[in-house]
mmCIF file of C-alpha atoms and ligand atoms in Angstrom:
data_model
loop_
_atom_site.group_PDB
_atom_site.id
_atom_site.type_symbol
_atom_site.label_atom_id
_atom_site.label_comp_id
_atom_site.label_asym_id
_atom_site.label_seq_id
_atom_site.Cartn_x
_atom_site.Cartn_y
_atom_site.Cartn_z
ATOM 1 C CA UNK A 1 -10.986 -69.853 -23.305
ATOM 2 C CA UNK A 2 -10.394 -72.334 -20.517
ATOM 3 C CA UNK A 3 -10.914 -71.030 -17.009
ATOM 4 C CA UNK A 4 -8.971 -71.406 -13.796
ATOM 5 C CA UNK A 5 -11.427 -72.474 -11.102
ATOM 6 C CA UNK A 6 -10.985 -71.268 -7.515
ATOM 7 C CA UNK A 7 -12.881 -73.020 -4.722
ATOM 8 C CA UNK A 8 -13.266 -71.670 -1.190
ATOM 9 C CA UNK A 9 -13.103 -74.812 0.922
ATOM 10 C CA UNK A 10 -11.313 -78.025 0.006
ATOM 11 C CA UNK A 11 -13.172 -80.567 2.154
ATOM 12 C CA UNK A 12 -15.181 -83.431 0.691
ATOM 13 C CA UNK A 13 -17.437 -81.148 -1.332
ATOM 14 C CA UNK A 14 -14.465 -79.275 -2.765
ATOM 15 C CA UNK A 15 -12.857 -82.629 -3.472
ATOM 16 C CA UNK A 16 -15.820 -83.910 -5.473
ATOM 17 C CA UNK A 17 -16.132 -80.563 -7.314
ATOM 18 C CA UNK A 18 -12.431 -80.891 -8.169
ATOM 19 C CA UNK A 19 -12.949 -84.371 -9.589
ATOM 20 C CA UNK A 20 -15.895 -83.167 -11.680
ATOM 21 C CA UNK A 21 -13.800 -80.213 -12.882
ATOM 22 C CA UNK A 22 -11.024 -82.565 -13.988
ATOM 23 C CA UNK A 23 -13.616 -84.295 -16.193
ATOM 24 C CA UNK A 24 -14.503 -80.939 -17.764
ATOM 25 C CA UNK A 25 -10.972 -80.353 -18.955
ATOM 26 C CA UNK A 26 -12.180 -78.608 -22.139
ATOM 27 C CA UNK A 27 -13.562 -75.843 -19.927
ATOM 28 C CA UNK A 28 -11.311 -75.790 -16.873
ATOM 29 C CA UNK A 29 -7.535 -75.597 -16.981
ATOM 30 C CA UNK A 30 -6.649 -75.571 -13.301
ATOM 31 C CA UNK A 31 -8.282 -75.972 -9.890
ATOM 32 C CA UNK A 32 -7.109 -74.030 -6.838
ATOM 33 C CA UNK A 33 -8.667 -74.425 -3.383
ATOM 34 C CA UNK A 34 -8.424 -72.285 -0.276
ATOM 35 C CA UNK A 35 -8.506 -74.403 2.879
ATOM 36 C CA UNK A 36 -6.874 -74.133 6.316
ATOM 37 C CA UNK A 37 -5.987 -77.838 6.591
ATOM 38 C CA UNK A 38 -2.713 -78.747 4.930
ATOM 39 C CA UNK A 39 -3.232 -81.432 2.228
ATOM 40 C CA UNK A 40 -7.015 -81.077 2.428
ATOM 41 C CA UNK A 41 -9.252 -83.640 0.636
ATOM 42 C CA UNK A 42 -9.395 -81.556 -2.592
ATOM 43 C CA UNK A 43 -5.603 -81.207 -2.671
ATOM 44 C CA UNK A 44 -5.282 -84.981 -2.377
ATOM 45 C CA UNK A 45 -7.111 -85.446 -5.697
ATOM 46 C CA UNK A 46 -5.008 -82.865 -7.531
ATOM 47 C CA UNK A 47 -6.251 -79.375 -6.713
ATOM 48 C CA UNK A 48 -3.585 -76.781 -6.015
ATOM 49 C CA UNK A 49 -4.018 -75.529 -2.448
ATOM 50 C CA UNK A 50 -3.614 -72.170 -0.792
ATOM 51 C CA UNK A 51 -3.411 -72.876 2.924
ATOM 52 C CA UNK A 52 -5.436 -70.239 4.722
ATOM 53 C CA UNK A 53 -8.637 -69.440 6.544
ATOM 54 C CA UNK A 54 -11.880 -69.095 4.558
ATOM 55 C CA UNK A 55 -12.375 -65.604 5.954
ATOM 56 C CA UNK A 56 -8.781 -64.401 5.625
ATOM 57 C CA UNK A 57 -8.843 -61.400 3.295
ATOM 58 C CA UNK A 58 -5.313 -61.773 1.961
ATOM 59 C CA UNK A 59 -5.797 -65.501 1.314
ATOM 60 C CA UNK A 60 -9.044 -64.809 -0.564
ATOM 61 C CA UNK A 61 -7.318 -62.119 -2.622
ATOM 62 C CA UNK A 62 -4.518 -64.562 -3.416
ATOM 63 C CA UNK A 63 -7.107 -67.117 -4.569
ATOM 64 C CA UNK A 64 -8.804 -64.463 -6.720
ATOM 65 C CA UNK A 65 -5.498 -63.531 -8.381
ATOM 66 C CA UNK A 66 -5.030 -67.140 -9.459
ATOM 67 C CA UNK A 67 -8.630 -67.784 -10.576
ATOM 68 C CA UNK A 68 -10.932 -66.708 -13.417
ATOM 69 C CA UNK A 69 -14.029 -67.882 -11.572
ATOM 70 C CA UNK A 70 -14.556 -68.607 -7.872
ATOM 71 C CA UNK A 71 -17.094 -70.829 -6.206
ATOM 72 C CA UNK A 72 -17.372 -72.265 -2.701
ATOM 73 C CA UNK A 73 -18.238 -75.400 -0.767
ATOM 74 C CA UNK A 74 -19.013 -73.617 2.486
ATOM 75 C CA UNK A 75 -21.398 -70.749 3.143
ATOM 76 C CA UNK A 76 -19.332 -68.989 5.767
ATOM 77 C CA UNK A 77 -17.148 -67.083 3.272
ATOM 78 C CA UNK A 78 -16.437 -63.418 3.950
ATOM 79 C CA UNK A 79 -19.007 -61.668 1.727
ATOM 80 C CA UNK A 80 -17.545 -58.199 2.419
ATOM 81 C CA UNK A 81 -14.243 -59.302 0.928
ATOM 82 C CA UNK A 82 -15.858 -61.349 -1.834
ATOM 83 C CA UNK A 83 -18.081 -58.517 -3.022
ATOM 84 C CA UNK A 84 -15.046 -56.254 -3.497
ATOM 85 C CA UNK A 85 -13.285 -58.700 -5.834
ATOM 86 C CA UNK A 86 -13.269 -58.225 -9.605
ATOM 87 C CA UNK A 87 -13.211 -61.993 -10.196
ATOM 88 C CA UNK A 88 -16.504 -63.679 -11.139
ATOM 89 C CA UNK A 89 -17.987 -65.404 -8.071
ATOM 90 C CA UNK A 90 -20.837 -67.885 -8.300
ATOM 91 C CA UNK A 91 -23.249 -67.975 -6.581
ATOM 92 C CA UNK A 92 -22.892 -64.188 -6.197
ATOM 93 C CA UNK A 93 -21.845 -62.672 -2.858
ATOM 94 C CA UNK A 94 -25.260 -60.977 -2.630
ATOM 95 C CA UNK A 95 -27.021 -64.362 -2.836
ATOM 96 C CA UNK A 96 -24.540 -65.769 -0.334
ATOM 97 C CA UNK A 97 -25.128 -62.949 2.121
ATOM 98 C CA UNK A 98 -28.901 -63.538 2.106
ATOM 99 C CA UNK A 99 -28.395 -67.244 2.779
ATOM 100 C CA UNK A 100 -25.557 -67.254 5.297
ATOM 101 C CA UNK A 101 -27.675 -65.537 7.923
ATOM 102 C CA UNK A 102 -30.573 -67.902 8.738
ATOM 103 C CA UNK A 103 -32.796 -65.019 9.814
ATOM 104 C CA UNK A 104 -32.290 -63.010 6.622
ATOM 105 C CA UNK A 105 -32.704 -66.205 4.606
ATOM 106 C CA UNK A 106 -36.059 -67.022 6.240
ATOM 107 C CA UNK A 107 -37.180 -63.394 5.927
ATOM 108 C CA UNK A 108 -36.300 -63.457 2.225
ATOM 109 C CA UNK A 109 -38.173 -66.720 1.690
ATOM 110 C CA UNK A 110 -41.318 -65.644 3.482
ATOM 111 C CA UNK A 111 -41.334 -62.220 1.774
ATOM 112 C CA UNK A 112 -41.279 -64.099 -1.517
ATOM 113 C CA UNK A 113 -44.282 -66.202 -0.552
ATOM 114 C CA UNK A 114 -42.325 -69.376 0.122
ATOM 115 C CA UNK A 115 -43.500 -71.560 3.024
ATOM 116 C CA UNK A 116 -41.397 -71.578 6.211
ATOM 117 C CA UNK A 117 -42.085 -72.293 9.863
ATOM 118 C CA UNK A 118 -43.026 -69.219 11.936
ATOM 119 C CA UNK A 119 -39.861 -67.460 13.128
ATOM 120 C CA UNK A 120 -38.566 -64.368 14.916
ATOM 121 C CA UNK A 121 -35.313 -62.584 15.485
ATOM 122 C CA UNK A 122 -34.204 -62.735 19.146
ATOM 123 C CA UNK A 123 -32.433 -59.801 20.773
ATOM 124 C CA UNK A 124 -32.560 -60.609 24.511
ATOM 125 C CA UNK A 125 -33.672 -63.203 27.027
ATOM 126 C CA UNK A 126 -36.884 -61.234 27.681
ATOM 127 C CA UNK A 127 -37.480 -61.131 23.958
ATOM 128 C CA UNK A 128 -37.079 -64.917 23.790
ATOM 129 C CA UNK A 129 -39.663 -65.393 26.581
ATOM 130 C CA UNK A 130 -42.039 -63.098 24.714
ATOM 131 C CA UNK A 131 -41.654 -64.855 21.357
ATOM 132 C CA UNK A 132 -42.088 -68.274 22.968
ATOM 133 C CA UNK A 133 -45.356 -67.029 24.461
ATOM 134 C CA UNK A 134 -46.508 -66.317 20.927
ATOM 135 C CA UNK A 135 -45.184 -69.470 19.272
ATOM 136 C CA UNK A 136 -45.814 -71.997 22.030
ATOM 137 C CA UNK A 137 -43.385 -74.822 22.832
ATOM 138 C CA UNK A 138 -41.445 -76.621 21.494
ATOM 139 C CA UNK A 139 -39.277 -74.184 19.549
ATOM 140 C CA UNK A 140 -35.788 -74.253 18.136
ATOM 141 C CA UNK A 141 -33.417 -71.500 19.155
ATOM 142 C CA UNK A 142 -30.902 -71.110 16.324
ATOM 143 C CA UNK A 143 -27.649 -69.331 15.879
ATOM 144 C CA UNK A 144 -28.125 -67.141 12.795
ATOM 145 C CA UNK A 145 -24.669 -67.751 11.370
ATOM 146 C CA UNK A 146 -21.972 -70.378 10.928
ATOM 147 C CA UNK A 147 -24.052 -73.354 12.005
ATOM 148 C CA UNK A 148 -23.667 -76.844 10.597
ATOM 149 C CA UNK A 149 -24.774 -80.368 11.469
ATOM 150 C CA UNK A 150 -27.314 -78.930 13.891
ATOM 151 C CA UNK A 151 -24.594 -77.530 16.162
ATOM 152 C CA UNK A 152 -26.211 -74.102 16.100
ATOM 153 C CA UNK A 153 -29.619 -75.392 17.245
ATOM 154 C CA UNK A 154 -31.119 -75.791 20.707
ATOM 155 C CA UNK A 155 -34.555 -77.382 21.089
ATOM 156 C CA UNK A 156 -36.568 -75.842 23.919
ATOM 157 C CA UNK A 157 -39.372 -78.070 25.134
ATOM 158 C CA UNK A 158 -40.156 -76.567 28.551
ATOM 159 C CA UNK A 159 -40.063 -73.068 30.068
ATOM 160 C CA UNK A 160 -37.375 -74.264 32.458
ATOM 161 C CA UNK A 161 -34.950 -74.634 29.537
ATOM 162 C CA UNK A 162 -35.342 -71.132 28.109
ATOM 163 C CA UNK A 163 -32.588 -69.463 30.085
ATOM 164 C CA UNK A 164 -30.151 -72.326 29.608
ATOM 165 C CA UNK A 165 -30.747 -72.305 25.844
ATOM 166 C CA UNK A 166 -30.207 -68.555 25.663
ATOM 167 C CA UNK A 167 -26.993 -68.746 27.682
ATOM 168 C CA UNK A 168 -25.755 -71.607 25.519
ATOM 169 C CA UNK A 169 -25.400 -69.129 22.638
ATOM 170 C CA UNK A 170 -23.862 -66.285 24.662
ATOM 171 C CA UNK A 171 -22.820 -63.433 22.365
ATOM 172 C CA UNK A 172 -24.269 -64.915 19.156
ATOM 173 C CA UNK A 173 -27.039 -63.375 17.092
ATOM 174 C CA UNK A 174 -30.079 -65.597 17.341
ATOM 175 C CA UNK A 175 -33.466 -66.463 15.924
ATOM 176 C CA UNK A 176 -36.226 -68.716 17.147
ATOM 177 C CA UNK A 177 -38.617 -70.820 15.138
ATOM 178 C CA UNK A 178 -41.583 -73.029 15.782
ATOM 179 C CA UNK A 179 -40.689 -76.695 15.962
ATOM 180 C CA UNK A 180 -42.150 -78.565 13.013
ATOM 181 C CA UNK A 181 -43.622 -81.929 13.845
ATOM 182 C CA UNK A 182 -42.597 -83.348 10.487
ATOM 183 C CA UNK A 183 -43.283 -86.804 9.127
ATOM 184 C CA UNK A 184 -40.354 -86.675 6.751
ATOM 185 C CA UNK A 185 -37.378 -84.531 5.820
ATOM 186 C CA UNK A 186 -36.748 -84.181 2.116
ATOM 187 C CA UNK A 187 -34.602 -82.085 -0.169
ATOM 188 C CA UNK A 188 -34.315 -80.920 -3.726
ATOM 189 C CA UNK A 189 -30.998 -80.286 -5.392
ATOM 190 C CA UNK A 190 -31.652 -77.491 -7.843
ATOM 191 C CA UNK A 191 -29.420 -75.716 -10.314
ATOM 192 C CA UNK A 192 -29.596 -72.400 -12.100
ATOM 193 C CA UNK A 193 -27.048 -71.515 -14.748
ATOM 194 C CA UNK A 194 -25.777 -68.045 -15.547
ATOM 195 C CA UNK A 195 -28.308 -67.884 -18.439
ATOM 196 C CA UNK A 196 -31.174 -68.383 -15.977
ATOM 197 C CA UNK A 197 -32.031 -71.981 -16.951
ATOM 198 C CA UNK A 198 -33.243 -74.008 -13.976
ATOM 199 C CA UNK A 199 -33.239 -77.764 -13.362
ATOM 200 C CA UNK A 200 -34.185 -79.805 -10.320
ATOM 201 C CA UNK A 201 -33.206 -83.321 -9.322
ATOM 202 C CA UNK A 202 -36.018 -85.582 -8.082
ATOM 203 C CA UNK A 203 -37.099 -85.181 -4.461
ATOM 204 C CA UNK A 204 -35.112 -87.313 -1.995
ATOM 205 C CA UNK A 205 -35.791 -88.426 1.556
ATOM 206 C CA UNK A 206 -33.289 -87.597 4.314
ATOM 207 C CA UNK A 207 -32.959 -89.358 7.630
ATOM 208 C CA UNK A 208 -30.938 -87.536 10.284
ATOM 209 C CA UNK A 209 -29.350 -89.008 13.381
ATOM 210 C CA UNK A 210 -28.131 -86.641 16.125
ATOM 211 C CA UNK A 211 -28.878 -83.745 13.741
ATOM 212 C CA UNK A 212 -26.486 -85.120 11.130
ATOM 213 C CA UNK A 213 -27.563 -86.563 7.826
ATOM 214 C CA UNK A 214 -27.400 -90.336 8.072
ATOM 215 C CA UNK A 215 -29.182 -91.705 5.013
ATOM 216 C CA UNK A 216 -30.605 -90.275 1.785
ATOM 217 C CA UNK A 217 -33.173 -92.273 -0.157
ATOM 218 C CA UNK A 218 -33.456 -91.399 -3.832
ATOM 219 C CA UNK A 219 -36.193 -90.985 -4.913
ATOM 220 C CA UNK A 220 -38.388 -90.081 -1.923
ATOM 221 C CA UNK A 221 -41.302 -92.385 -1.115
ATOM 222 C CA UNK A 222 -44.073 -89.785 -1.246
ATOM 223 C CA UNK A 223 -47.195 -89.127 -3.330
ATOM 224 C CA UNK A 224 -47.071 -87.491 -6.771
ATOM 225 C CA UNK A 225 -48.766 -84.431 -5.301
ATOM 226 C CA UNK A 226 -46.036 -83.954 -2.714
ATOM 227 C CA UNK A 227 -43.374 -84.442 -5.387
ATOM 228 C CA UNK A 228 -45.006 -81.782 -7.543
ATOM 229 C CA UNK A 229 -45.412 -79.327 -4.649
ATOM 230 C CA UNK A 230 -41.769 -79.739 -3.629
ATOM 231 C CA UNK A 231 -40.585 -79.262 -7.188
ATOM 232 C CA UNK A 232 -42.720 -76.120 -7.600
ATOM 233 C CA UNK A 233 -41.350 -74.690 -4.356
ATOM 234 C CA UNK A 234 -37.776 -75.487 -5.390
ATOM 235 C CA UNK A 235 -38.231 -73.868 -8.810
ATOM 236 C CA UNK A 236 -39.802 -70.768 -7.316
ATOM 237 C CA UNK A 237 -36.951 -70.543 -4.808
ATOM 238 C CA UNK A 238 -34.429 -70.664 -7.630
ATOM 239 C CA UNK A 239 -36.295 -67.987 -9.574
ATOM 240 C CA UNK A 240 -36.243 -65.533 -6.685
ATOM 241 C CA UNK A 241 -32.731 -66.341 -5.481
ATOM 242 C CA UNK A 242 -31.047 -65.400 -8.748
ATOM 243 C CA UNK A 243 -27.618 -66.903 -8.028
ATOM 244 C CA UNK A 244 -25.972 -69.390 -10.388
ATOM 245 C CA UNK A 245 -24.888 -72.801 -9.201
ATOM 246 C CA UNK A 246 -26.303 -75.799 -7.398
ATOM 247 C CA UNK A 247 -28.408 -75.208 -4.285
ATOM 248 C CA UNK A 248 -29.578 -77.752 -1.714
ATOM 249 C CA UNK A 249 -33.104 -76.949 -0.575
ATOM 250 C CA UNK A 250 -33.982 -78.762 2.662
ATOM 251 C CA UNK A 251 -37.676 -79.159 3.434
ATOM 252 C CA UNK A 252 -40.068 -80.705 5.939
ATOM 253 C CA UNK A 253 -43.263 -82.562 5.047
ATOM 254 C CA UNK A 254 -45.771 -82.269 7.862
ATOM 255 C CA UNK A 255 -48.545 -84.700 8.751
ATOM 256 C CA UNK A 256 -50.968 -82.891 6.425
ATOM 257 C CA UNK A 257 -48.515 -83.257 3.527
ATOM 258 C CA UNK A 258 -47.668 -79.577 3.606
ATOM 259 C CA UNK A 259 -44.160 -78.572 2.713
ATOM 260 C CA UNK A 260 -42.071 -76.047 4.636
ATOM 261 C CA UNK A 261 -38.572 -75.006 3.631
ATOM 262 C CA UNK A 262 -36.079 -75.604 6.433
ATOM 263 C CA UNK A 263 -33.050 -74.021 4.844
ATOM 264 C CA UNK A 264 -31.128 -73.503 1.676
ATOM 265 C CA UNK A 265 -27.483 -74.296 1.106
ATOM 266 C CA UNK A 266 -25.906 -72.202 -1.682
ATOM 267 C CA UNK A 267 -23.716 -75.105 -2.724
ATOM 268 C CA UNK A 268 -23.591 -78.787 -3.529
ATOM 269 C CA UNK A 269 -25.198 -80.734 -0.710
ATOM 270 C CA UNK A 270 -24.705 -83.976 1.180
ATOM 271 C CA UNK A 271 -28.189 -85.131 0.156
ATOM 272 C CA UNK A 272 -27.080 -84.911 -3.491
ATOM 273 C CA UNK A 273 -24.218 -87.391 -3.225
ATOM 274 C CA UNK A 274 -26.441 -90.154 -4.637
ATOM 275 C CA UNK A 275 -26.243 -88.355 -8.025
ATOM 276 C CA UNK A 276 -22.646 -89.569 -8.388
ATOM 277 C CA UNK A 277 -24.109 -92.923 -9.413
ATOM 278 C CA UNK A 278 -27.901 -92.542 -9.689
ATOM 279 C CA UNK A 279 -27.987 -89.852 -12.389
ATOM 280 C CA UNK A 280 -26.250 -89.089 -15.683
ATOM 281 C CA UNK A 281 -25.082 -85.726 -14.368
ATOM 282 C CA UNK A 282 -23.754 -85.559 -10.822
ATOM 283 C CA UNK A 283 -24.563 -82.516 -8.716
ATOM 284 C CA UNK A 284 -20.859 -81.616 -8.877
ATOM 285 C CA UNK A 285 -20.784 -81.539 -12.680
ATOM 286 C CA UNK A 286 -24.128 -79.719 -12.671
ATOM 287 C CA UNK A 287 -22.718 -77.056 -10.377
ATOM 288 C CA UNK A 288 -19.817 -76.455 -12.747
ATOM 289 C CA UNK A 289 -22.103 -76.420 -15.789
ATOM 290 C CA UNK A 290 -24.278 -73.857 -14.000
ATOM 291 C CA UNK A 291 -21.505 -71.455 -13.022
ATOM 292 C CA UNK A 292 -19.723 -71.777 -16.381
ATOM 293 C CA UNK A 293 -22.936 -70.986 -18.280
ATOM 294 C CA UNK A 294 -23.093 -74.391 -20.019
ATOM 295 C CA UNK A 295 -26.329 -76.230 -20.758
ATOM 296 C CA UNK A 296 -27.495 -78.034 -17.629
ATOM 297 C CA UNK A 297 -27.301 -81.818 -17.652
ATOM 298 C CA UNK A 298 -30.016 -84.450 -17.336
ATOM 299 C CA UNK A 299 -31.271 -84.906 -13.752
ATOM 300 C CA UNK A 300 -33.344 -88.087 -14.033
ATOM 301 C CA UNK A 301 -32.691 -90.783 -11.471
ATOM 302 C CA UNK A 302 -31.707 -93.772 -13.567
ATOM 303 C CA UNK A 303 -31.310 -96.204 -10.639
ATOM 304 C CA UNK A 304 -32.846 -96.076 -7.180
ATOM 305 C CA UNK A 305 -30.054 -95.324 -4.720
ATOM 306 C CA UNK A 306 -29.520 -95.187 -0.983
ATOM 307 C CA UNK A 307 -26.658 -92.999 0.269
ATOM 308 C CA UNK A 308 -25.162 -93.557 3.730
ATOM 309 C CA UNK A 309 -22.716 -91.302 5.475
ATOM 310 C CA UNK A 310 -19.741 -92.823 7.253
ATOM 311 C CA UNK A 311 -19.173 -90.877 10.465
ATOM 312 C CA UNK A 312 -16.357 -91.015 12.964
ATOM 313 C CA UNK A 313 -17.445 -93.098 15.970
ATOM 314 C CA UNK A 314 -17.912 -91.515 19.399
ATOM 315 C CA UNK A 315 -15.104 -91.906 21.889
ATOM 316 C CA UNK A 316 -12.278 -92.038 19.382
ATOM 317 C CA UNK A 317 -10.062 -89.355 17.906
ATOM 318 C CA UNK A 318 -7.046 -90.212 15.815
ATOM 319 C CA UNK A 319 -5.698 -91.873 12.698
ATOM 320 C CA UNK A 320 -7.729 -94.847 11.503
ATOM 321 C CA UNK A 321 -7.254 -97.915 9.346
ATOM 322 C CA UNK A 322 -8.257 -97.599 5.669
ATOM 323 C CA UNK A 323 -11.864 -98.538 4.927
ATOM 324 C CA UNK A 324 -12.463 -100.946 2.045
ATOM 325 C CA UNK A 325 -15.665 -102.201 0.497
ATOM 326 C CA UNK A 326 -15.966 -104.534 -2.447
ATOM 327 C CA UNK A 327 -19.526 -105.354 -3.380
ATOM 328 C CA UNK A 328 -21.416 -105.069 -6.674
ATOM 329 C CA UNK A 329 -23.585 -101.986 -6.821
ATOM 330 C CA UNK A 330 -21.937 -100.421 -3.771
ATOM 331 C CA UNK A 331 -19.794 -97.340 -4.358
ATOM 332 C CA UNK A 332 -17.571 -96.230 -1.512
ATOM 333 C CA UNK A 333 -16.158 -92.728 -1.372
ATOM 334 C CA UNK A 334 -13.745 -91.899 1.416
ATOM 335 C CA UNK A 335 -12.715 -88.270 1.784
ATOM 336 C CA UNK A 336 -9.057 -88.758 2.662
ATOM 337 C CA UNK A 337 -9.342 -87.184 6.112
ATOM 338 C CA UNK A 338 -6.413 -88.543 8.069
ATOM 339 C CA UNK A 339 -7.974 -88.144 11.500
ATOM 340 C CA UNK A 340 -11.344 -89.433 12.704
ATOM 341 C CA UNK A 341 -13.291 -87.387 15.257
ATOM 342 C CA UNK A 342 -16.683 -88.176 16.802
ATOM 343 C CA UNK A 343 -19.434 -87.627 14.211
ATOM 344 C CA UNK A 344 -17.013 -86.301 11.613
ATOM 345 C CA UNK A 345 -18.008 -87.051 8.025
ATOM 346 C CA UNK A 346 -15.268 -89.396 6.794
ATOM 347 C CA UNK A 347 -16.925 -90.768 3.680
ATOM 348 C CA UNK A 348 -20.129 -92.153 2.246
ATOM 349 C CA UNK A 349 -21.314 -95.085 0.177
ATOM 350 C CA UNK A 350 -24.062 -95.350 -2.401
ATOM 351 C CA UNK A 351 -26.034 -98.547 -2.817
ATOM 352 C CA UNK A 352 -27.320 -98.485 -6.360
ATOM 353 C CA UNK A 353 -30.107 -100.734 -7.587
ATOM 354 C CA UNK A 354 -28.408 -101.687 -10.835
ATOM 355 C CA UNK A 355 -30.980 -104.432 -11.520
ATOM 356 C CA UNK A 356 -33.901 -102.061 -10.944
ATOM 357 C CA UNK A 357 -35.622 -104.966 -9.200
ATOM 358 C CA UNK A 358 -34.906 -104.194 -5.543
ATOM 359 C CA UNK A 359 -37.264 -102.349 -3.216
ATOM 360 C CA UNK A 360 -36.054 -99.378 -1.191
ATOM 361 C CA UNK A 361 -36.642 -101.457 1.957
ATOM 362 C CA UNK A 362 -34.238 -104.056 0.687
ATOM 363 C CA UNK A 363 -31.627 -101.413 -0.208
ATOM 364 C CA UNK A 364 -31.969 -100.001 3.302
ATOM 365 C CA UNK A 365 -31.419 -103.476 4.788
ATOM 366 C CA UNK A 366 -28.289 -103.926 2.694
ATOM 367 C CA UNK A 367 -27.153 -100.453 3.788
ATOM 368 C CA UNK A 368 -27.607 -101.381 7.438
ATOM 369 C CA UNK A 369 -25.544 -104.541 7.001
ATOM 370 C CA UNK A 370 -22.740 -102.612 5.330
ATOM 371 C CA UNK A 371 -22.839 -99.877 7.953
ATOM 372 C CA UNK A 372 -22.416 -102.430 10.684
ATOM 373 C CA UNK A 373 -19.505 -104.015 8.855
ATOM 374 C CA UNK A 374 -17.588 -100.755 8.459
ATOM 375 C CA UNK A 375 -15.493 -100.183 11.531
ATOM 376 C CA UNK A 376 -13.415 -97.084 12.032
ATOM 377 C CA UNK A 377 -10.587 -98.437 14.153
ATOM 378 C CA UNK A 378 -7.317 -96.888 15.313
ATOM 379 C CA UNK A 379 -4.296 -97.235 13.063
ATOM 380 C CA UNK A 380 -1.686 -98.890 15.252
HETATM 381 P P1 LIG B 1 -27.000 -78.900 8.420
HETATM 382 O O1 LIG B 1 -25.567 -78.548 8.420
HETATM 383 O O2 LIG B 1 -27.242 -80.351 8.682
HETATM 384 O O3 LIG B 1 -27.789 -78.412 7.268
HETATM 385 P P2 LIG B 1 -27.737 -76.842 10.323
HETATM 386 O O4 LIG B 1 -26.813 -76.788 11.447
HETATM 387 O O5 LIG B 1 -27.674 -75.777 9.280
HETATM 388 O O6 LIG B 1 -27.669 -78.261 9.698
HETATM 389 P P3 LIG B 1 -30.615 -76.954 10.366
HETATM 390 O O7 LIG B 1 -30.672 -77.480 8.988
HETATM 391 O O8 LIG B 1 -31.313 -75.696 10.633
HETATM 392 O O9 LIG B 1 -29.159 -76.859 10.960
HETATM 393 O O10 LIG B 1 -31.197 -78.064 11.354
HETATM 394 C C1 LIG B 1 -30.635 -79.352 11.481
HETATM 395 C C2 LIG B 1 -31.761 -80.331 11.704
HETATM 396 O O11 LIG B 1 -32.544 -79.951 12.829
HETATM 397 C C3 LIG B 1 -32.767 -80.395 10.553
HETATM 398 O O12 LIG B 1 -32.347 -81.232 9.516
HETATM 399 C C4 LIG B 1 -33.990 -80.921 11.293
HETATM 400 O O13 LIG B 1 -33.881 -82.302 11.514
HETATM 401 C C5 LIG B 1 -33.909 -80.217 12.611
HETATM 402 N N1 LIG B 1 -34.679 -78.954 12.565
HETATM 403 C C6 LIG B 1 -34.245 -77.730 12.180
HETATM 404 N N2 LIG B 1 -35.225 -76.792 12.272
HETATM 405 C C7 LIG B 1 -36.321 -77.439 12.715
HETATM 406 C C8 LIG B 1 -37.662 -77.050 13.015
HETATM 407 N N3 LIG B 1 -38.088 -75.783 12.898
HETATM 408 N N4 LIG B 1 -38.510 -78.011 13.453
HETATM 409 C C9 LIG B 1 -38.107 -79.292 13.604
HETATM 410 N N5 LIG B 1 -36.867 -79.731 13.348
HETATM 411 C C10 LIG B 1 -35.980 -78.828 12.908
HETATM 412 MG MG1 LIG B 2 -29.692 -78.071 7.525
#
């Protein structure tokens, strides 16, 4: 029996899940997304849209009535509402509720023997002073919920900044963690299907700029030992987490080649966009295979790939001219967002080494050239 797929969130991730679902037409009959923005990216590629907030109970119930299975592209869904629904939800609301609170996520990981930076819950300014005395500076003060693109983080490097950092998050529940002096940020896109089968994509390298992912290099340029450690940690994480679907596991590699998990996203992940061209099975198809209980697809990287995000430039908000790119081995994906805002993710491109002769350094140089040639300019 074909299933009607409901997706909470119809931004770029929902859009690319929708496109993958359209290619699985033997399994999926219809795609419905819940998103507050009229004509959201997923709706533009053919998903039916319910316009409403991700946390709006009646909108979620409406989505559930129209769906046989629900998944999500954002982790801020209302788990109280979701857990009351009869409709199948993947990953499960219980997995989501562990992950959507950074403190409960880190507690869960460390209780299961997975490596994370030292962390504490913070309940008051005095408490923060106390915990910083134990951890030493620098630390990151983090909002426990609803953070993205680093907007919920405040780095404290001197005692003078403690009060300011605390006040910055007035009224939010907080945690603090030791700042990791990492040499590289990496991630593993892992999948677990409803039968419990687990696959992982090869480790990739992530370069952030202003706390936002800028470039992903697939595969990561690290030793075989580090690759194996990261894969083991990712597999163990998937075994303990239980949920079905694709998960993005963000990690740090420190200067002694030790791996620490930064955080887990219970969904397809920006650092997995390279799989659209580098692998036989994209992370979006893999996610659907996982939640539908199909066999998981092959995750080998067939061609080295560099993924670059296209972000809205600072100092400009408004409609922008269409972006075009026509170059062999370069795959542009714009998300159909009509308005650019500073640092907003508008699209990405993958540079794929189709010849298998290029070095990563050369791909990065090409990426830089393309980045500089893409201008987001006002539509007049
Ligand atoms: P995103 O939406 O990009 O996943 P987020 O808002 O959930 O981000 P985090 O992933 O916690 O925030 O942090 C964003 C970035 O801040 C990380 O990718 C990393 O560069 C840096 N960061 C986070 N925690 C630490 C830490 N303990 N030590 C050093 N850097 C950190
Ligand atoms: Mg993160």
